[in-house]
Coordinates of C-alpha atoms (C1' of nucleotides) in Angstrom, one line a residue:
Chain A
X16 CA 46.8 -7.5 31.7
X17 CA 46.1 -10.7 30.1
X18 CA 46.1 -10.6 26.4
X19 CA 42.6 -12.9 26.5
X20 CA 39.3 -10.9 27.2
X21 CA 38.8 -11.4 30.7
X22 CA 35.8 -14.6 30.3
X23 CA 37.3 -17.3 28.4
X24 CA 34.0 -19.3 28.6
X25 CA 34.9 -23.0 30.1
X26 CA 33.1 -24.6 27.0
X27 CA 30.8 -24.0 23.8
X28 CA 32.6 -21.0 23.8
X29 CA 30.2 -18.9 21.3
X30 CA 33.2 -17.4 19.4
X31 CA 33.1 -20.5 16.9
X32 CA 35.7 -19.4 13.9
X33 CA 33.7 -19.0 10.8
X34 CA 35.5 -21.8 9.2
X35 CA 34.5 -24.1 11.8
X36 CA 30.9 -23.3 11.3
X37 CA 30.8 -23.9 7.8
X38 CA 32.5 -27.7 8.4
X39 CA 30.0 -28.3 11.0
X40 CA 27.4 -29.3 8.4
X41 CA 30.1 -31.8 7.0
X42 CA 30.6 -33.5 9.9
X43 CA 26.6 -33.7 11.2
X44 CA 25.9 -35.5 7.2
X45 CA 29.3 -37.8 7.6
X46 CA 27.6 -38.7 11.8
X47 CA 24.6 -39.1 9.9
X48 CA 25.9 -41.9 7.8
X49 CA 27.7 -43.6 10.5
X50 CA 24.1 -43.6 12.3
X51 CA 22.5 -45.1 9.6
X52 CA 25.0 -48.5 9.4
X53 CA 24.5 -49.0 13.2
X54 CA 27.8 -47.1 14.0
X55 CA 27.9 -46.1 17.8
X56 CA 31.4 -44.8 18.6
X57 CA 34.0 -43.1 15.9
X58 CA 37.5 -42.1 16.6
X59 CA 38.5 -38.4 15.5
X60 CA 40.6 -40.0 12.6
X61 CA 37.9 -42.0 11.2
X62 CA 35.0 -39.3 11.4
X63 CA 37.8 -37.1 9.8
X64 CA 38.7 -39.1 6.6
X65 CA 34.6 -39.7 6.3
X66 CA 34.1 -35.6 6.1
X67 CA 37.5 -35.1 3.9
X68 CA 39.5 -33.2 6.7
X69 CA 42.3 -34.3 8.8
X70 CA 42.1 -35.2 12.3
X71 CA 43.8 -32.8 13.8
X72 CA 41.3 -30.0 12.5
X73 CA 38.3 -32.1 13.3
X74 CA 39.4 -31.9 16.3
X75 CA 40.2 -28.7 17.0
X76 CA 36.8 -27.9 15.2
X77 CA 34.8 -30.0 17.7
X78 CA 37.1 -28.4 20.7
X79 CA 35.1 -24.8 19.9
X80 CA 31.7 -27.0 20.6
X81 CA 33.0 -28.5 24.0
X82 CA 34.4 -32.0 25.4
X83 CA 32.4 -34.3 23.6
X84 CA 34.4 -36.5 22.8
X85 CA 35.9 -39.6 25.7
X86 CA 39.5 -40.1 25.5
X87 CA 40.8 -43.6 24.7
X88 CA 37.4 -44.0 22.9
X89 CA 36.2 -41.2 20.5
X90 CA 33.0 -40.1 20.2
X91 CA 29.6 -41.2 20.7
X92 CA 27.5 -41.1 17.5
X93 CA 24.2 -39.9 18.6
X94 CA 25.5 -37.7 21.1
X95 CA 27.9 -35.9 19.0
X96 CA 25.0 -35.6 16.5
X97 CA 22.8 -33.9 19.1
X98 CA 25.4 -31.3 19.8
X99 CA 26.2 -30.2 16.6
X100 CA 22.8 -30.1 15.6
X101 CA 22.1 -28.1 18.5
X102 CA 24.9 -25.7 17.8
X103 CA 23.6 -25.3 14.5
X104 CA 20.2 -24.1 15.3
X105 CA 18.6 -27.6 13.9
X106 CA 17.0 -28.8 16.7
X107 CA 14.1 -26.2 15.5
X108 CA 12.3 -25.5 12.2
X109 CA 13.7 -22.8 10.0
X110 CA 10.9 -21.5 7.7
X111 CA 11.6 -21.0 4.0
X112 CA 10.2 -19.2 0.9
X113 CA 11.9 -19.9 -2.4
X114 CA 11.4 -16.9 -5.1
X115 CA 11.7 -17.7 -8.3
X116 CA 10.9 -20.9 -9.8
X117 CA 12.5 -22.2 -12.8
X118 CA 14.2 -24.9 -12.9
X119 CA 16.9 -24.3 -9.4
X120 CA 13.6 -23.2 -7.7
X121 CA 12.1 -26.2 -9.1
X122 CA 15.3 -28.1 -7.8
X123 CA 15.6 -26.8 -4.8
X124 CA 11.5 -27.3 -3.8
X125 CA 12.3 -31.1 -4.3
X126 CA 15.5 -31.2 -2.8
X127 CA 14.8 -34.0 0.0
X128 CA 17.5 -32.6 2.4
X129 CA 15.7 -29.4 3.1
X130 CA 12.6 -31.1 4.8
X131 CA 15.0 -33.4 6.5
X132 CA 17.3 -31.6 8.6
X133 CA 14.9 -28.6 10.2
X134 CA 14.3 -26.9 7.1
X135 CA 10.6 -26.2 5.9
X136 CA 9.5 -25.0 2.7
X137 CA 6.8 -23.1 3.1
X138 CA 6.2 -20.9 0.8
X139 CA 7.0 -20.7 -3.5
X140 CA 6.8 -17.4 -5.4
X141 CA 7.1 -16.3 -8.7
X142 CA 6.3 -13.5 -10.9
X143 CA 5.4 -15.7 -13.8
X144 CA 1.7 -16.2 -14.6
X145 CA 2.1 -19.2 -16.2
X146 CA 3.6 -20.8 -13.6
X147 CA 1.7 -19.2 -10.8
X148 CA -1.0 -22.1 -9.4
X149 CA 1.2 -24.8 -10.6
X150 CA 2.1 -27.5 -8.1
X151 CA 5.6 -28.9 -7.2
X152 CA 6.4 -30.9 -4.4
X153 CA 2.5 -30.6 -2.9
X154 CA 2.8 -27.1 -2.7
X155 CA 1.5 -24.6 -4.8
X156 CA 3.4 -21.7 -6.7
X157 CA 2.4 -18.2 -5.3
X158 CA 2.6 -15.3 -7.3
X159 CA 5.4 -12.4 -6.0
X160 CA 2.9 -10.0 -5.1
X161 CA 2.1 -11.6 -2.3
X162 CA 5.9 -11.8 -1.3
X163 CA 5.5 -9.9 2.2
X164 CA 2.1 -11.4 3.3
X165 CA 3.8 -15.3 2.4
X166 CA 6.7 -13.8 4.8
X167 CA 4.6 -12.6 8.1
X168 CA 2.0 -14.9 8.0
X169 CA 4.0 -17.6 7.9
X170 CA 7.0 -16.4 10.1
X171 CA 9.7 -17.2 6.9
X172 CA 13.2 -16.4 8.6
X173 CA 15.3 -17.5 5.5
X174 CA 14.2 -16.6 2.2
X175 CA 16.1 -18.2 -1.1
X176 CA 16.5 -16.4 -4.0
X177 CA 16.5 -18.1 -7.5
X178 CA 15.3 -15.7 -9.7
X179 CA 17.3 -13.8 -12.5
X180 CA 19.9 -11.8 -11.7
X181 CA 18.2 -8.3 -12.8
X182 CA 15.4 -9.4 -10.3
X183 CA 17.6 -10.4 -7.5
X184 CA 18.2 -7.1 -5.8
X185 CA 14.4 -6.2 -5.9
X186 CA 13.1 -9.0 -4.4
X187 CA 16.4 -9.3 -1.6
X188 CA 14.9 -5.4 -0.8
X189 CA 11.5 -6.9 -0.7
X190 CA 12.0 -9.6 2.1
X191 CA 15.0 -7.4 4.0
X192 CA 12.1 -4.7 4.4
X193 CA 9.7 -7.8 5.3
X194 CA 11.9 -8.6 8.2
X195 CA 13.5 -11.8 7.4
X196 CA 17.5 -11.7 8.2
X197 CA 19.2 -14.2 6.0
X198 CA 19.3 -14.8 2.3
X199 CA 20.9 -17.5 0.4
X200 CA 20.9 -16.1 -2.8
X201 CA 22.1 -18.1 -6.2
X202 CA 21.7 -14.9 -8.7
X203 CA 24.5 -13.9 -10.0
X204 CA 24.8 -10.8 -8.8
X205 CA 26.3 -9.1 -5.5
X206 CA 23.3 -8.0 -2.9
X207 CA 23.1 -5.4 -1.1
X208 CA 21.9 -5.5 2.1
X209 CA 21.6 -3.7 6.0
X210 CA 24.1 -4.4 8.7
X211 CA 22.5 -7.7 10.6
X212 CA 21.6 -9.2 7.1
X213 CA 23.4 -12.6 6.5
X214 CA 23.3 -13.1 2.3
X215 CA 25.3 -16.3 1.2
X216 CA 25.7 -16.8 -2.5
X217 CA 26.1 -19.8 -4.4
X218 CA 27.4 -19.6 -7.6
X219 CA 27.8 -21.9 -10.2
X220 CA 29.6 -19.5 -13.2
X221 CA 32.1 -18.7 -10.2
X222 CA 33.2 -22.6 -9.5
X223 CA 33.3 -23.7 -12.7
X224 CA 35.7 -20.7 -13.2
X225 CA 37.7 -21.6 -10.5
X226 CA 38.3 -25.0 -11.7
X227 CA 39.0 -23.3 -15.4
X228 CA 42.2 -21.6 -13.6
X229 CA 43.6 -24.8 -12.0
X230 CA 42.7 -26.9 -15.2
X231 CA 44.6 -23.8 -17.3
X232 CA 47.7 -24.3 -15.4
X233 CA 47.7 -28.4 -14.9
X234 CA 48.2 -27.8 -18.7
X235 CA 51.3 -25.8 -18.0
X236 CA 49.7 -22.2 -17.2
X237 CA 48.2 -19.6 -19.1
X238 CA 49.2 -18.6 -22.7
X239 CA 51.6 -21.8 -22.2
X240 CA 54.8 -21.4 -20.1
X241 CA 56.7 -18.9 -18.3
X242 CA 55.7 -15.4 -18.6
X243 CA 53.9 -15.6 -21.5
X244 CA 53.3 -12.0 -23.7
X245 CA 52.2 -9.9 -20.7
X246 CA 52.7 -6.6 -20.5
X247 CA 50.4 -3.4 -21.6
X248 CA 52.5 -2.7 -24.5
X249 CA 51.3 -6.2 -25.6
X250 CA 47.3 -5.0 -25.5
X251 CA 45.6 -8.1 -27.4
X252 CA 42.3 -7.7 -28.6
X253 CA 40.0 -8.6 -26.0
X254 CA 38.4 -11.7 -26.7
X255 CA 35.1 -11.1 -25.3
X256 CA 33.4 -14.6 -25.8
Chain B
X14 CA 54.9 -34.0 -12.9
X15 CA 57.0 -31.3 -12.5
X16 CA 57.3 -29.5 -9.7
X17 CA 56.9 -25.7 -8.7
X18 CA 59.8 -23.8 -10.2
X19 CA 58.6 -20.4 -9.9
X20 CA 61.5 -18.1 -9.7
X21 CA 60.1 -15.0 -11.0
X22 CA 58.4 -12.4 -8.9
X23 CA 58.3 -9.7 -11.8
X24 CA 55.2 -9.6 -12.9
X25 CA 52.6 -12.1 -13.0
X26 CA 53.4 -14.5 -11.0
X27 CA 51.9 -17.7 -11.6
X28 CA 51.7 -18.3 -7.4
X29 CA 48.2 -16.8 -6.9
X30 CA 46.8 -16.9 -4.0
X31 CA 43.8 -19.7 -3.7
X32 CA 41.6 -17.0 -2.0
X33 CA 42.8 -14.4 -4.6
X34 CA 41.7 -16.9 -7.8
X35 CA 37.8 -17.1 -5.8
X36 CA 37.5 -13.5 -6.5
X37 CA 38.7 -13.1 -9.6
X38 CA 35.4 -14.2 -11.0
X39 CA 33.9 -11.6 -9.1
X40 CA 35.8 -8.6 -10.2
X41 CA 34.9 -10.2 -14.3
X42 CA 31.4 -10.0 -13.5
X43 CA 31.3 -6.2 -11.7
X44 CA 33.8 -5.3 -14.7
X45 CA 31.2 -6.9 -17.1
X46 CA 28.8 -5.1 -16.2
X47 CA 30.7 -1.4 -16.6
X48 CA 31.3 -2.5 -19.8
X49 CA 27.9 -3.0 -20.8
X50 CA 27.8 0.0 -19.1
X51 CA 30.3 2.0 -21.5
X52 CA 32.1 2.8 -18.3
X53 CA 35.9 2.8 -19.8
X54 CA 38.2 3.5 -16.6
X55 CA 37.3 2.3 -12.7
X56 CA 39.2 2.9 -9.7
X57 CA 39.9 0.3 -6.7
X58 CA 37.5 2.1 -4.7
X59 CA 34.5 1.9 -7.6
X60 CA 35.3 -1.5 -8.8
X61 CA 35.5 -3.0 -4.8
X62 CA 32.2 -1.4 -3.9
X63 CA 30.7 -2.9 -7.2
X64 CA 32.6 -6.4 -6.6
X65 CA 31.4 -6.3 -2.9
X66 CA 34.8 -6.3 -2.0
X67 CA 37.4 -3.4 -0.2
X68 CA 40.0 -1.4 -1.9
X69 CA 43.0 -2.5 -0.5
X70 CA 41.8 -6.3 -1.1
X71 CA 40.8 -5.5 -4.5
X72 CA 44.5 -3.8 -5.3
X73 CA 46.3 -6.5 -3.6
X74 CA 44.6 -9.4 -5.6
X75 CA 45.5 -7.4 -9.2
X76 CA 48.6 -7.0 -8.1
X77 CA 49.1 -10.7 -7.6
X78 CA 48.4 -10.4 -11.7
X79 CA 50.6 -7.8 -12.3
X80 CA 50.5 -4.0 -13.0
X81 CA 47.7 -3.3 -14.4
X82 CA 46.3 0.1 -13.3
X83 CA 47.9 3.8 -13.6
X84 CA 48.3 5.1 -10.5
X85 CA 46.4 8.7 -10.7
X86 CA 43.5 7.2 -12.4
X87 CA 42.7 3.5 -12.2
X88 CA 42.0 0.6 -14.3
X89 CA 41.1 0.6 -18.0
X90 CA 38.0 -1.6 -17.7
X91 CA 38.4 -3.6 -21.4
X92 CA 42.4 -4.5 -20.4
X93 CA 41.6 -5.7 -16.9
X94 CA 38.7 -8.3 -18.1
X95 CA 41.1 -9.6 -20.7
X96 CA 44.1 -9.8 -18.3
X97 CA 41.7 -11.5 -15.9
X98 CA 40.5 -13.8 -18.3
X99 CA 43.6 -14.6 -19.9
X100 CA 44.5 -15.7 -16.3
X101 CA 41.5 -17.5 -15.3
X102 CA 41.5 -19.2 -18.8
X103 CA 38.6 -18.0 -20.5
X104 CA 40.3 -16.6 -23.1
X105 CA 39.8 -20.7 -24.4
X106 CA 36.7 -23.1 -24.5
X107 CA 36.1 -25.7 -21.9
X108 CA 34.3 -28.4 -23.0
X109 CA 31.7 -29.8 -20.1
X110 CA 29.7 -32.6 -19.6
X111 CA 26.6 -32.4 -16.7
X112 CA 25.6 -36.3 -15.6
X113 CA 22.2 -36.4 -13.7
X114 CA 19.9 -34.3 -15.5
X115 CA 17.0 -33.8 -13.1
X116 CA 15.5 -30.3 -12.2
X117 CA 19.0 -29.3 -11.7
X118 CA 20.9 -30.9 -14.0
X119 CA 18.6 -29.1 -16.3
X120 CA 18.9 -25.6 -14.6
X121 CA 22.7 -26.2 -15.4
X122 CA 22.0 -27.2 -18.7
X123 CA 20.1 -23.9 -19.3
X124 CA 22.1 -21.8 -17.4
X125 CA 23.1 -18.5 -19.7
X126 CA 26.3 -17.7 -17.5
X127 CA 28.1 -21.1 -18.9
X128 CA 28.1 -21.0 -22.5
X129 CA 28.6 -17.0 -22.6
X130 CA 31.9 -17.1 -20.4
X131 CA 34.1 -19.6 -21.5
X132 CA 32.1 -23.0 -21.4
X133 CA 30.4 -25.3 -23.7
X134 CA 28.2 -28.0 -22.3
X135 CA 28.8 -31.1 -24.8
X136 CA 26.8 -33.6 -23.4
X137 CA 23.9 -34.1 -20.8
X138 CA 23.6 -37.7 -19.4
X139 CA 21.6 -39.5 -17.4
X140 CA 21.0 -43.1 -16.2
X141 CA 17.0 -43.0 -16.3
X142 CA 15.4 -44.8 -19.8
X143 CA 12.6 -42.4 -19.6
X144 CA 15.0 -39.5 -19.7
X145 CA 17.4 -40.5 -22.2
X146 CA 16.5 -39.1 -25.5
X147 CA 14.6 -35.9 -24.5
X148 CA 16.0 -32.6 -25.9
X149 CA 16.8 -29.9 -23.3
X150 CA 18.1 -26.4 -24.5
X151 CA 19.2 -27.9 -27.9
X152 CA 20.6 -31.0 -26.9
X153 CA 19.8 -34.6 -26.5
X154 CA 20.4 -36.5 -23.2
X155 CA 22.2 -39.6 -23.9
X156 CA 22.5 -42.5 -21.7
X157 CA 25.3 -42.7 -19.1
X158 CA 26.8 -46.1 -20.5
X159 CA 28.1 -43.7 -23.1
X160 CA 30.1 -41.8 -20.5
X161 CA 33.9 -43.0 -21.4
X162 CA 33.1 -42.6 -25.4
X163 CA 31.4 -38.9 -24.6
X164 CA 34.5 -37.7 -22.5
X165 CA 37.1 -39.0 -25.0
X166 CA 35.1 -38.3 -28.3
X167 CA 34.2 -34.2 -27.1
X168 CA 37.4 -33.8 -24.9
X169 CA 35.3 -32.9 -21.9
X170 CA 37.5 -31.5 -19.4
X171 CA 34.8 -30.7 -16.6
X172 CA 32.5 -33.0 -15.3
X173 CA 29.3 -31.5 -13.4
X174 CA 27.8 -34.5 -11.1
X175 CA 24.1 -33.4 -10.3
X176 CA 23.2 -37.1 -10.0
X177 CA 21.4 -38.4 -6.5
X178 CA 24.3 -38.6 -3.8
X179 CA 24.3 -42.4 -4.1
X180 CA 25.3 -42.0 -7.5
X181 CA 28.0 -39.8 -7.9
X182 CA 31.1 -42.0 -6.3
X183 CA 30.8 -44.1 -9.1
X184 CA 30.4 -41.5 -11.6
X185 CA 33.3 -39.6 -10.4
X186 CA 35.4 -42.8 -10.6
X187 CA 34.3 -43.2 -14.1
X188 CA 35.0 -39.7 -15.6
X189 CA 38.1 -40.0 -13.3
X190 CA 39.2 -43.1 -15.2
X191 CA 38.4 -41.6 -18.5
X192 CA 40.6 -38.6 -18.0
X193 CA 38.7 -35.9 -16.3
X194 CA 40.8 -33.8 -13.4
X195 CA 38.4 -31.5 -12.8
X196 CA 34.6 -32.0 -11.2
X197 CA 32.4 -30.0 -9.7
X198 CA 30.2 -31.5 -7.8
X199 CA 26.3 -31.0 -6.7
X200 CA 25.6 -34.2 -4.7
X201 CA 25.8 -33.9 -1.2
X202 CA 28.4 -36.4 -0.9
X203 CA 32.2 -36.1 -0.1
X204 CA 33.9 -37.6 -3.2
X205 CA 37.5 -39.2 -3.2
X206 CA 39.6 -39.2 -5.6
X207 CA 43.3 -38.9 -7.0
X208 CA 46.0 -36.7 -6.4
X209 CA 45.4 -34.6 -9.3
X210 CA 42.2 -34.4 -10.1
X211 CA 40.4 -30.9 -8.6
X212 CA 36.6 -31.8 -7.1
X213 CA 35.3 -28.5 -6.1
X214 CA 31.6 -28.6 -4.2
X215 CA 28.1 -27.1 -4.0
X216 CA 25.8 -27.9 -1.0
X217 CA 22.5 -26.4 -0.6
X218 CA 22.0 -27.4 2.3
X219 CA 25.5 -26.9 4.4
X220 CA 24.8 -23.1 2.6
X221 CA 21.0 -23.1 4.6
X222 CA 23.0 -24.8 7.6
X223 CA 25.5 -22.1 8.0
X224 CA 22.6 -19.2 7.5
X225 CA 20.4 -21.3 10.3
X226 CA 23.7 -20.6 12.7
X227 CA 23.9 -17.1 12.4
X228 CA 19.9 -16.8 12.7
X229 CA 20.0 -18.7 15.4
X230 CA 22.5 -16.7 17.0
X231 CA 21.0 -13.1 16.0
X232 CA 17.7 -14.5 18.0
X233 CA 19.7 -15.0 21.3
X234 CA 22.3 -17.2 21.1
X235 CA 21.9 -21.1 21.0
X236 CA 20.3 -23.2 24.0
X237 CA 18.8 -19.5 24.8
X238 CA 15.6 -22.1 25.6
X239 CA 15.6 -24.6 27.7
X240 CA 17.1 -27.5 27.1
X241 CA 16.8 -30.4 24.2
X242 CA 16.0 -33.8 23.7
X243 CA 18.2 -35.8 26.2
X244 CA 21.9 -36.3 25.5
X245 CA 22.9 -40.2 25.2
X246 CA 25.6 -40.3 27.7
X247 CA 26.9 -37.7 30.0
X248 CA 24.7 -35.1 30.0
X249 CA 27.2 -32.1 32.0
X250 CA 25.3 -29.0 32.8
X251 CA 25.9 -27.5 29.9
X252 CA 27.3 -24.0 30.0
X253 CA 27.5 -21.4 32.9
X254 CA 26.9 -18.4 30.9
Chain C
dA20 C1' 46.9 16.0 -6.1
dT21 C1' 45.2 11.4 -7.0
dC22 C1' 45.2 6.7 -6.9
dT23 C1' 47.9 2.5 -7.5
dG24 C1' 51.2 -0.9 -5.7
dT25 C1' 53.2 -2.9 -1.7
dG26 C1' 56.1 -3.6 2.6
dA27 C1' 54.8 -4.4 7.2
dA28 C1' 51.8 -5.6 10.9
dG29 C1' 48.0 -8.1 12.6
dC30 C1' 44.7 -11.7 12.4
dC31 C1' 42.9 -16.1 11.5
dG32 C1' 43.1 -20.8 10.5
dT33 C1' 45.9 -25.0 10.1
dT34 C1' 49.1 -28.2 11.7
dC35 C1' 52.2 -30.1 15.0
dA36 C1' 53.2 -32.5 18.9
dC37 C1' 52.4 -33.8 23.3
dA38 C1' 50.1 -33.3 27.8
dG39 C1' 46.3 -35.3 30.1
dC40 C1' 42.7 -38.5 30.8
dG41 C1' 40.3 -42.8 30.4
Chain D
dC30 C1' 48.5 -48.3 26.3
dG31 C1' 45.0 -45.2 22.8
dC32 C1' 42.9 -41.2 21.7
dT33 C1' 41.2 -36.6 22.9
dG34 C1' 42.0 -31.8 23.8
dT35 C1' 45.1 -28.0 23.3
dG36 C1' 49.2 -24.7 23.7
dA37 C1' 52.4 -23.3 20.4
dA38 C1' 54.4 -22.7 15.9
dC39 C1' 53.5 -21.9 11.4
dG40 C1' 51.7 -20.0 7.1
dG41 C1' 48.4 -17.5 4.6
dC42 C1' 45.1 -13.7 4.1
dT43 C1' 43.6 -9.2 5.2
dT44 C1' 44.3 -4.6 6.5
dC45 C1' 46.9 -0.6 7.2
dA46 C1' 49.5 3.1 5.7
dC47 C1' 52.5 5.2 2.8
dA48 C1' 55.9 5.3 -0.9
dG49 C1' 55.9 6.0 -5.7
dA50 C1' 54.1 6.8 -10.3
dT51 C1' 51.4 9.9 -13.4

DNA sequence: ATCTGTGAAGCCGTTCACAGCG
DNA sequence: CGCTGTGAACGGCTTCACAGAT
C-alpha cells in the first residue's frame, strides 16, 4: 500500500508540525507590522527576514496552512493575517486567570499584547492578603480560595501560573480538577498533569543558562581548552554556589 | 575566530547537542532538589521522571558529557551537578545587566533562581527620570545613558532587554557595540544582530498563542464553526473535511 | 541481576532546487 | 520572467534494544 495514510487532506491539512505552530505567532506579529505601515502584498523572502527565518521554511511553514499565497506576487497582507489567525484559534476570545501576583503576575496583567490578540484577562488570584483587593490594570486581585468558582463562572480555558515554585503544583492540581486544559506555567518547577493537559513553561533561570554555555565556550570552552581535568578520578569539590 | 577542530570523541565532547544543552538545566534543577533531599545516588529512570524527561533521552544527553554513571546503580547525585555545571559554566559568575525595569524588569531583578545559580545582576537601567534612582532588591536603577560605562566598568556579559518592544533594537545595538554577545531578550520584537552575538527570546504571548492552538483543537478542530470574517481576496471553499 | 552507555533505526524538521503557475 | 509550493535529500534528535560494566 501507499506509505501515506490513505486521506492526504487537499489543504489546511490539520497535522501542522509542532515547530510550525510555534513560528506561526512570529509570522502573524511580523504581518502585523507590515499592516500597520500600509503594507498590502509581501514576498516569502521579505516576510521571512521580518520574522528571522529563511524563506524556504516560511514557506514550507505556510504550505501546512494552504495556498495562500499568489505566485509571481507573494502574499496578501490582510488575508494571510486572517488565516493564520484563524489557524491559531484567535479569531475568538481565550479566557485567562493569572495566579499569583507579584511582580510577573503584576507584569503579565499589564502586558498590552494579551488584550490585543484574543486574549482576556479575566480573572487575578492570589493567596496574599495584603495584596488581595488591590487593583492592577482595572481589575481587582481575588484571593485563591475562590480559584475554582473564578474558573466556571467565568468559563477560564487557560489559566497562568506565576506563583512560587512550592505553590505551583497545588494550584496546576487545582485548575486541572476545575476543568481548564492548558497551563502556561513560569514556576520553576516540572508539573504534573493528565493526558489532554497542555502545560508550557517559561523559564527564565533555564535561558539565561543556556546562554551561560555558549558564552563559556565563545571563551574557548569550559575549564579552558581541550579536555580539560575530567574524569571521576579528578572529583573536585562541588562548588555549589 | 577559530574554527571547530574537535577531534576527540573520548569523553566529553565539546559538540553537544543544541537540544541536549536546553535540558541540561533541567536535569540541575531535579538533581537540586535530591540533594536538598539528601538523596545521594539516582538512576536514569528516577532522575527522567523527576526531570519530566525519558530514560533513554536522559542517558543519551549525559553521555554526550561523558561517563558519568556506574552501570548497576546510577548516578552519584553531588558529581553529576558539578559535572553539569562545570559544563554549563556555573562553576563561574556571570555578571548581568537587566535594561527596562518595569513590572518585569523588576520580577527579574528579584528573581531568587539568578543570583543563587551562577548570576549576578550588576546593574538595573532604565530610560524613565522618574525611575532612575529608586532602589529595587538592593540596588539602585541608574539611567540608561550610563549603559556603555556600566557594561565596561562591571564586565557584564548578559544583557536582559525587558524594555517596551520599540525600545529594545536600539538597546541591543548599544550593548552589542559595547561588547555584549549574549542577550536575552523579553520584548516582543525580533532583534538583529552580528554573527557572534547569541540573542535568545521570551514571548508571552507566542507561549499563550501556541496553548490557544492546541485548545482550539482539543474543542473540535479549527473552522469547527462556521465560517469567519470575509477573506480579502479569493475566498476558496475552504476545506472538504 | 541491574542499570548504564550506545550503535542502529526511525522520525521529524530544515534546506535544496526546481516544477508549476501567474 | 518572478515567486510560490513541494518532492527529495539531508541532518539532527529521539527511541529502541541490547551489549557491556559492576
Amino acid at each position: 500500500m501507499t506509505p501515506r495514510q490513505n486521506r492526504n487532506r487537499d489543504r489546511a491539512d490539520r497535522g501542522i508540525p509542532e515547530a510550525t505552530v510555534a513560528r506561526l505567532p512570529v509570522y502573524l506579529r511580523a504581518l502585523h507590522g507590515l499592516q500597520d505601515r500600509g503594507v498590502a502584498t509581501v514576498s516569502s523572502e521579505e516576510l521571512a527576514t521580518a520574522a528571522g527565518v529563511n524563506s524556504a521554511k516560511l514557506r514550507k511553514d505556510l504550505s501546512h496552512l494552504g495556498s495562500y499565497g499568489t505566485r509571481g506576487v507573494g502574499y496578501e497582507v490582510e488575508y494571510l493575517v486572517y488565516q493564520i489567525s484563524r489557524e491559531l484559534g484567535l479569531t475568538q476570545d481565550w479566557v485567562v486567570a493569572i495566579i499569583g501576583v507579584g511582580n510577573l503576575g503584576r507584569a503579565l496583567a499589564g502586558y498590552g499584547g494579551f488584550a490585543s490578540r484574543g486574549f482576556r484577562v479575566a480573572g487575578l488570584l492570589d493567596a496574599d492578603d495584603a495584596i488581595v483587593g488591590e487593583e492592577i490594570s482595572g481589575m481587582a486581585v481575588e484571593h485563591i480560595d475562590r480559584l475554582e468558582e473564578v474558573i466556571a463562572e467565568r468559563s477560564v480555558s487557560i489559566a497562568v501560573i506565576a506563583t512560587p515554585a512550592g505553590a505551583a503544583q497545588g494550584v496546576c492540581d487545582r485548575v486541572v480538577a476545575a476543568g481548564v486544559t492548558s497551563v502556561l506555567n513560569f514556576a520553576p518547577v516540572v508539573l504534573s498533569v493528565p493526558d489532554g493537559v497542555d502545560v508550557r513553561k517559561v523559564d527564565l533561570s533555564i535561558e539565561l543558562q543556556i546562554l551561560a554555555f555558549h558564552e563559556q565556550r565563545k571563551a574557548g570552552g569550559p575549564d579552558g581548552y581541550g579536555d580539560g581535568p575530567p574524569g571521576p578520578a579528578h572529583y573536585v569539590e562541588a562548588v555549589d554556589a
